[in-house]
mmCIF file of C-alpha atoms in Angstrom:
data_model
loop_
_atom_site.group_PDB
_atom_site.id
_atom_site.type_symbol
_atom_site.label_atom_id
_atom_site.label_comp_id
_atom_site.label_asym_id
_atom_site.label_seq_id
_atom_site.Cartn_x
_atom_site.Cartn_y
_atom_site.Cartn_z
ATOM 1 C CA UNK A 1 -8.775 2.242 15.266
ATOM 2 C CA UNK A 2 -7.980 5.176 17.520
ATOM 3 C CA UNK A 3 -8.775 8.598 15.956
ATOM 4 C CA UNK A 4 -5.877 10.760 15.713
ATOM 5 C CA UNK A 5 -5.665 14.872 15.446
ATOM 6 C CA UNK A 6 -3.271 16.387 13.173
ATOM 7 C CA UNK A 7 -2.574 20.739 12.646
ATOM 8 C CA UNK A 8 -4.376 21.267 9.117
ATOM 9 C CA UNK A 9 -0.633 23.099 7.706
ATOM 10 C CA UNK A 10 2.908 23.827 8.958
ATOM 11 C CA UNK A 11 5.458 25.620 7.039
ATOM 12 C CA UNK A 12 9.320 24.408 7.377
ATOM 13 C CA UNK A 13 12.274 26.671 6.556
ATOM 14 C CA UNK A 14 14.079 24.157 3.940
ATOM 15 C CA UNK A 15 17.224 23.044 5.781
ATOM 16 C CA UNK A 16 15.588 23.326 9.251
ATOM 17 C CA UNK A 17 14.358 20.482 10.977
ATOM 18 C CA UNK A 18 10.177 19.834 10.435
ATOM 19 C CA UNK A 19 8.461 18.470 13.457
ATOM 20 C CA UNK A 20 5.192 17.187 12.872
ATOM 21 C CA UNK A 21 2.929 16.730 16.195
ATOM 22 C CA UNK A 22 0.197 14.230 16.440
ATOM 23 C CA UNK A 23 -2.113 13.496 19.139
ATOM 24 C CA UNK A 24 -4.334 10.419 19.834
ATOM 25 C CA UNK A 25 -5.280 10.184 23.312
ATOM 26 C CA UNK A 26 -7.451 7.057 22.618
ATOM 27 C CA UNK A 27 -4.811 5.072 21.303
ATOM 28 C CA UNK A 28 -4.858 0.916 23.124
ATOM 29 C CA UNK A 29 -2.501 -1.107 24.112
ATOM 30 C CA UNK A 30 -1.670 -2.959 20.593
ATOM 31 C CA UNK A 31 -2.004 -0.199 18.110
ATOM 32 C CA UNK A 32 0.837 1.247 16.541
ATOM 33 C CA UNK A 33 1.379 4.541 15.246
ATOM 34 C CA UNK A 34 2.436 5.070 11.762
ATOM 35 C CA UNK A 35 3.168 7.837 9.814
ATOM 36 C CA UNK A 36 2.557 7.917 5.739
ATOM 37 C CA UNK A 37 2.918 10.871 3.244
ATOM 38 C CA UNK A 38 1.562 11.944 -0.087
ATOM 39 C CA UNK A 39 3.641 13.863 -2.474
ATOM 40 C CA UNK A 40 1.252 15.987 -4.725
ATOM 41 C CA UNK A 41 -0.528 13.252 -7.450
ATOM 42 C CA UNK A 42 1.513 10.357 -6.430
ATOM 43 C CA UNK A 43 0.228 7.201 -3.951
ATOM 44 C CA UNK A 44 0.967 7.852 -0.488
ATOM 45 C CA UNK A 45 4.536 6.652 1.160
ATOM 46 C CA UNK A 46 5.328 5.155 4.523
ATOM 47 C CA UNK A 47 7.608 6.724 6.580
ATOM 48 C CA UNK A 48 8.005 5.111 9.539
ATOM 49 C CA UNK A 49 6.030 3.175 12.595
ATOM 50 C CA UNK A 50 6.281 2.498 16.212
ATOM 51 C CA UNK A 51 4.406 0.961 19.371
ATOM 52 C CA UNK A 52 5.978 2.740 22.072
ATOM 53 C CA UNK A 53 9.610 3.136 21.953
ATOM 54 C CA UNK A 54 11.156 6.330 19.773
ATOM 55 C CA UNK A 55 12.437 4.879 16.321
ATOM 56 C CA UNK A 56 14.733 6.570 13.342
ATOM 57 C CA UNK A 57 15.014 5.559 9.579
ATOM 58 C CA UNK A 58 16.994 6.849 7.105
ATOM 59 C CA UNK A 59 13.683 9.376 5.953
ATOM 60 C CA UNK A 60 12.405 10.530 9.829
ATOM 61 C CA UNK A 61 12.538 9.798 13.676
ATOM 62 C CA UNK A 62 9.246 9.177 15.648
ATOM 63 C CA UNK A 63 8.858 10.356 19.419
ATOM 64 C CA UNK A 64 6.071 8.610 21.339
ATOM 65 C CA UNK A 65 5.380 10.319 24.357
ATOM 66 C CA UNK A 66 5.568 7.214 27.043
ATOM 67 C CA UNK A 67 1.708 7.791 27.620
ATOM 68 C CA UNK A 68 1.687 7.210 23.825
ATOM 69 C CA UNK A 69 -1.361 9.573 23.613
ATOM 70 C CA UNK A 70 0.953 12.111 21.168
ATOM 71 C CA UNK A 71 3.955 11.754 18.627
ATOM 72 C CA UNK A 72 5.893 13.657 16.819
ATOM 73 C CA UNK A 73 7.450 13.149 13.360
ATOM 74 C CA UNK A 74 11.077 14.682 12.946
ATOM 75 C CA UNK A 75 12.154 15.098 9.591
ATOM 76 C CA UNK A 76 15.702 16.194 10.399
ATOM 77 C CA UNK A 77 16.835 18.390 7.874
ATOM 78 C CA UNK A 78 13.519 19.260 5.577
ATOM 79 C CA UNK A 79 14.144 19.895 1.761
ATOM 80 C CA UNK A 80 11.939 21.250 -0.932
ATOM 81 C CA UNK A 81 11.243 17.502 -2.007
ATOM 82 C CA UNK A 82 9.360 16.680 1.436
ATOM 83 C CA UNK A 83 6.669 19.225 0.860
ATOM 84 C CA UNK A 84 3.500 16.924 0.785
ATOM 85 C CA UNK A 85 0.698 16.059 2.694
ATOM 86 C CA UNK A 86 1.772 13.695 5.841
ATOM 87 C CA UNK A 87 -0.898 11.528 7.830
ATOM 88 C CA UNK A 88 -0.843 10.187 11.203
ATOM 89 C CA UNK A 89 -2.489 6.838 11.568
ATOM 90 C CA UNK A 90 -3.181 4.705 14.384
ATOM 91 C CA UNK A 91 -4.238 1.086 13.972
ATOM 92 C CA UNK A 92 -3.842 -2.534 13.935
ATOM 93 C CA UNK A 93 -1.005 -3.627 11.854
ATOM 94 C CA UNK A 94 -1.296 -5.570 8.554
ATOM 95 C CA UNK A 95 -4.525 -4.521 7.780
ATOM 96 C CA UNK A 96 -6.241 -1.331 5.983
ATOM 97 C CA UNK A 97 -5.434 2.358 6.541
ATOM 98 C CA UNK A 98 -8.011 5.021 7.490
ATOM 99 C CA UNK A 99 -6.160 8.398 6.505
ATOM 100 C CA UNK A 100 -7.452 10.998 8.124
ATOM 101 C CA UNK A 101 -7.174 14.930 6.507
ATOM 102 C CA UNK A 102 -3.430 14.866 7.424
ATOM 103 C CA UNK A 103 -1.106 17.722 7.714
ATOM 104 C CA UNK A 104 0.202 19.794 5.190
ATOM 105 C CA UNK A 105 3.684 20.294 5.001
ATOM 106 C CA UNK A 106 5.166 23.442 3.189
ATOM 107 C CA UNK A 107 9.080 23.793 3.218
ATOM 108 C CA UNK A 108 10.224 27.311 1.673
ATOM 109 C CA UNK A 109 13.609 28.212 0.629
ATOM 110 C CA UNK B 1 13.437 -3.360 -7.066
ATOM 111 C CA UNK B 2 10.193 -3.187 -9.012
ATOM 112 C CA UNK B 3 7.268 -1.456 -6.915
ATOM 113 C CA UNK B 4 3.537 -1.707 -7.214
ATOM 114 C CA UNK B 5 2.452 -0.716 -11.022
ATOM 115 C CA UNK B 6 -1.281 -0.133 -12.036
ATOM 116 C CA UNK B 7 -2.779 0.498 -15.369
ATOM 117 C CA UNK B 8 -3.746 2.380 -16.976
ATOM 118 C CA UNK B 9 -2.804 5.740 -15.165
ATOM 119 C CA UNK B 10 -5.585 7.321 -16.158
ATOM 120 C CA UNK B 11 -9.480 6.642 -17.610
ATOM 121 C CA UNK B 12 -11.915 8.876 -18.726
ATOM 122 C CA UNK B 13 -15.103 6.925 -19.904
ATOM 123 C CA UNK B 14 -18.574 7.680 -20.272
ATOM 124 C CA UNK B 15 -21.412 7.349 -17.413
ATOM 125 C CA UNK B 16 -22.916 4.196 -17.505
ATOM 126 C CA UNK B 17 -19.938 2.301 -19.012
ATOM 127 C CA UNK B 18 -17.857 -0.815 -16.889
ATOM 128 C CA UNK B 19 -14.256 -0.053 -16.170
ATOM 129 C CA UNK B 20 -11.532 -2.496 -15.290
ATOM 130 C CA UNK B 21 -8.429 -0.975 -13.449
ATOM 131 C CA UNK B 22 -5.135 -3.157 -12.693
ATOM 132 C CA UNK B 23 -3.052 -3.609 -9.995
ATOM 133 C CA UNK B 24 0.707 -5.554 -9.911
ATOM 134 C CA UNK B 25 1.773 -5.688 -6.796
ATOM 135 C CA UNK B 26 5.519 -5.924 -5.438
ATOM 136 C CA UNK B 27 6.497 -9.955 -6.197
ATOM 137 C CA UNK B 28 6.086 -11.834 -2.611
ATOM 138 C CA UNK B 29 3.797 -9.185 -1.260
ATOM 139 C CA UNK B 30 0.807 -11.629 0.038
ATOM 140 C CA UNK B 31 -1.538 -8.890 1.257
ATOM 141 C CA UNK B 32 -2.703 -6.014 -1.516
ATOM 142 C CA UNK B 33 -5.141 -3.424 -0.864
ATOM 143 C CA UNK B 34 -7.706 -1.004 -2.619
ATOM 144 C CA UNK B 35 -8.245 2.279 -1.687
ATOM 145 C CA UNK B 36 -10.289 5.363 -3.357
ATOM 146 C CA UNK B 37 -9.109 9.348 -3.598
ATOM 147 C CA UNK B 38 -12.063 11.675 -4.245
ATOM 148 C CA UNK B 39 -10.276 15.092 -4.995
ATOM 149 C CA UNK B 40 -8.830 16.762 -1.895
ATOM 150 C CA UNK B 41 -9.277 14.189 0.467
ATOM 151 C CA UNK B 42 -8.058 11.266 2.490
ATOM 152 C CA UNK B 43 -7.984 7.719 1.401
ATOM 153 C CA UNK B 44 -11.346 5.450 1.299
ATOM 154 C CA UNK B 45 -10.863 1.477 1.984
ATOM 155 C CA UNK B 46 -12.341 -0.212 -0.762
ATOM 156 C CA UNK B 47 -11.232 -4.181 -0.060
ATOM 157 C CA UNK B 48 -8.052 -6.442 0.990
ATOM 158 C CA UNK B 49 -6.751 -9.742 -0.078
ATOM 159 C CA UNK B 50 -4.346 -11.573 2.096
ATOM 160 C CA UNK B 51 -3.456 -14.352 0.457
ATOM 161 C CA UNK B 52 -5.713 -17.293 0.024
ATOM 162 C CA UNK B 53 -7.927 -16.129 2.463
ATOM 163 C CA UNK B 54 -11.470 -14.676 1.535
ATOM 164 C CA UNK B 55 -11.491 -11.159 1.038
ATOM 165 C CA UNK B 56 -12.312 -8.353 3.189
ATOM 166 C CA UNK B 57 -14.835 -6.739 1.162
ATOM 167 C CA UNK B 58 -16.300 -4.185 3.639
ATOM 168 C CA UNK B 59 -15.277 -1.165 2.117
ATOM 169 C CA UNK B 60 -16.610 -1.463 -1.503
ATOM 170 C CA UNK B 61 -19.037 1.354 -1.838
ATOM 171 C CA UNK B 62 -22.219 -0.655 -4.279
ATOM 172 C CA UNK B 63 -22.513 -4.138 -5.746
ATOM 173 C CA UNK B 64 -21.274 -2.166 -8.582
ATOM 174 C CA UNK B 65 -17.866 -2.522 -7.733
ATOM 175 C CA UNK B 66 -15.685 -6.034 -7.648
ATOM 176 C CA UNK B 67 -12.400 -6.851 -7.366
ATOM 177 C CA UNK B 68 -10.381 -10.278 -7.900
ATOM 178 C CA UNK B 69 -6.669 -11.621 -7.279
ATOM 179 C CA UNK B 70 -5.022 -14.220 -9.021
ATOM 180 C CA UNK B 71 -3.448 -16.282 -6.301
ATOM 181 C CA UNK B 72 -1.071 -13.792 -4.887
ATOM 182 C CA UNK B 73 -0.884 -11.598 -8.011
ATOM 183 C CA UNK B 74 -2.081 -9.326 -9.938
ATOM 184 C CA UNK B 75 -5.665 -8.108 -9.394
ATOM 185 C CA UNK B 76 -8.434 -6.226 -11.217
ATOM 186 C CA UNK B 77 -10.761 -4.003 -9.593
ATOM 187 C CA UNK B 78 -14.246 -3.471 -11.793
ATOM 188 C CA UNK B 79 -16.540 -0.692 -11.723
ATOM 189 C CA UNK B 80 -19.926 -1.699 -13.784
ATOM 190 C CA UNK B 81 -22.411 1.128 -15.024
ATOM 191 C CA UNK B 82 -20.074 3.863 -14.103
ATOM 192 C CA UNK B 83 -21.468 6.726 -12.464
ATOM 193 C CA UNK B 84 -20.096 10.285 -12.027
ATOM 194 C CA UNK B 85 -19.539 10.262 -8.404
ATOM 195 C CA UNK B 86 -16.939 7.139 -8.975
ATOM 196 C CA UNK B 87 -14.550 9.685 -9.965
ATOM 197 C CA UNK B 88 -12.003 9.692 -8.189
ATOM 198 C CA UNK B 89 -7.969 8.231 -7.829
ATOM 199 C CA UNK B 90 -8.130 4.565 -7.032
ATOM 200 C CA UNK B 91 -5.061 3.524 -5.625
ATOM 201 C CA UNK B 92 -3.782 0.240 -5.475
ATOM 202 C CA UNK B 93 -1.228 -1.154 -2.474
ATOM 203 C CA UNK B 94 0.641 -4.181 -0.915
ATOM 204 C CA UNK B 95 2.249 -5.922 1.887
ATOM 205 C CA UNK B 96 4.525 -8.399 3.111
ATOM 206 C CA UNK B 97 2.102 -8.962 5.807
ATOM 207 C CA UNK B 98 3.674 -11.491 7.883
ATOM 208 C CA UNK B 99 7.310 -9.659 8.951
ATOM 209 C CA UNK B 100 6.215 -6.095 7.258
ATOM 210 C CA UNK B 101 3.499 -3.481 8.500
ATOM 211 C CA UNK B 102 4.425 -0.958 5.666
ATOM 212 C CA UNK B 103 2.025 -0.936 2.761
ATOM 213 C CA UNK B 104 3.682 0.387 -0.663
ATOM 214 C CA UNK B 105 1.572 2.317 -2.710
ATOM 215 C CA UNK B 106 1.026 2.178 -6.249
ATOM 216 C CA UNK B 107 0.942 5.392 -8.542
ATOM 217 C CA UNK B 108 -3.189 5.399 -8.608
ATOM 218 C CA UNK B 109 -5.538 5.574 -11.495
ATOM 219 C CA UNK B 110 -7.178 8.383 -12.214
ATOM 220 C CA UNK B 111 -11.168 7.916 -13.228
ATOM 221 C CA UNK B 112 -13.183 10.284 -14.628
ATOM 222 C CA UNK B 113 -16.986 9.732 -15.894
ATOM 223 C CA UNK B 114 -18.373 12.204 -17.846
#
């Protein structure tokens, strides 16, 4: 699975939106990108995926540059609630998850 | 609906001791996972069952450590002579593998060996 680079901490005004950058410049052809987070002491929650075209769910959107060696995680309007730790992974789908250290997500009222 | 459960939510036993943590996974998931959380870090593959398939044991750490499914069930995962550096959150998770790419997470148990 490609590696993937992630800034260590952001901090998000609550209200504004949060964009979370990602970059993984060695991604191949049939790896996706997905993006999972951990709220503090609970098991880790997907977000949302995507190969190569931008997608939106009800939680975030995903941009995926159209080199696809960088995304970007858009949670629209951030509240106190999405402060947690949120990974970018690249892999295979269906099978097991490397998480990398992630980025750490503070939003402050 | 109901999602992934695991029991019990937390463990403190002595070194040396076997442990036996559970794992329910969401009904119809055919894929479920193990991973390990050592304090402050990211998430360590321990072993994946997809069905009736053999498992992908790759990622347990010692022959100390065993896991087993009950058809597309629940499943145990067993630590034998516990040592202190198997502390750690051990987190269970599942898929719908064949239409689904998401894997839902459990809550974790958390095992401490003093």
């Amino acid at each position: 699975d490609a590696k993937t680079t992630q800034p260590t901490s952001m901090d998000c005004a609550e209200g504004r939106a949060a964009n979370l950058p990602c970059n993984h410049s060695t991604i191949s052809g049939n790896e996706y990108v997905y993006w999972y987070r951990q709220i503090h002491s609970q098991g880790p929650q997907y977000i949302i995926h995507g190969l190569k075209n931008n997608e939106t769910n009800e939680m975030a959107s995903l941009i995926i540059t159209e080199d696809r060696k960088s995304s970007t995680l858009i949670l629209p309007h951030a509240t106190l609630r999405d402060t947690a730790v949120y990974y970018c992974i690249v892999h295979n789908a269906g099978n097991m998850l490397t998480f990398g250290g992630g980025t750490r997500l503070m939003v402050k009222p | 609906g109901a999602g992934v459960s695991q029991s019990p939510s937390n463990k403190v036993t002595e070194k040396g001791k076997d442990v036996e943590l559970r794992c329910d996974p969401i009904s119809g998931h055919t894929a479920l996972y193990w991973y390990r959380q050592r304090l402050g870090q990211g998430l360590e593959f321990l072993i994946y069952f997809q069905g009736n398939s053999a498992p992908d044991k790759s990622g347990l750490p010692s022959d100390r450590f065993s896991a087993e499914r009950t058809g597309e069930s629940v499943s145990t995962l067993t630590i034998q002579r516990t040592q202190q550096e198997d502390s750690a959150v051990y987190l269970c998770a599942s898929s719908f593998r064949d239409y689904y790419y998401e894997q839902y997470f459990g809550p974790g148990t958390r095992l401490t060996v003093t």
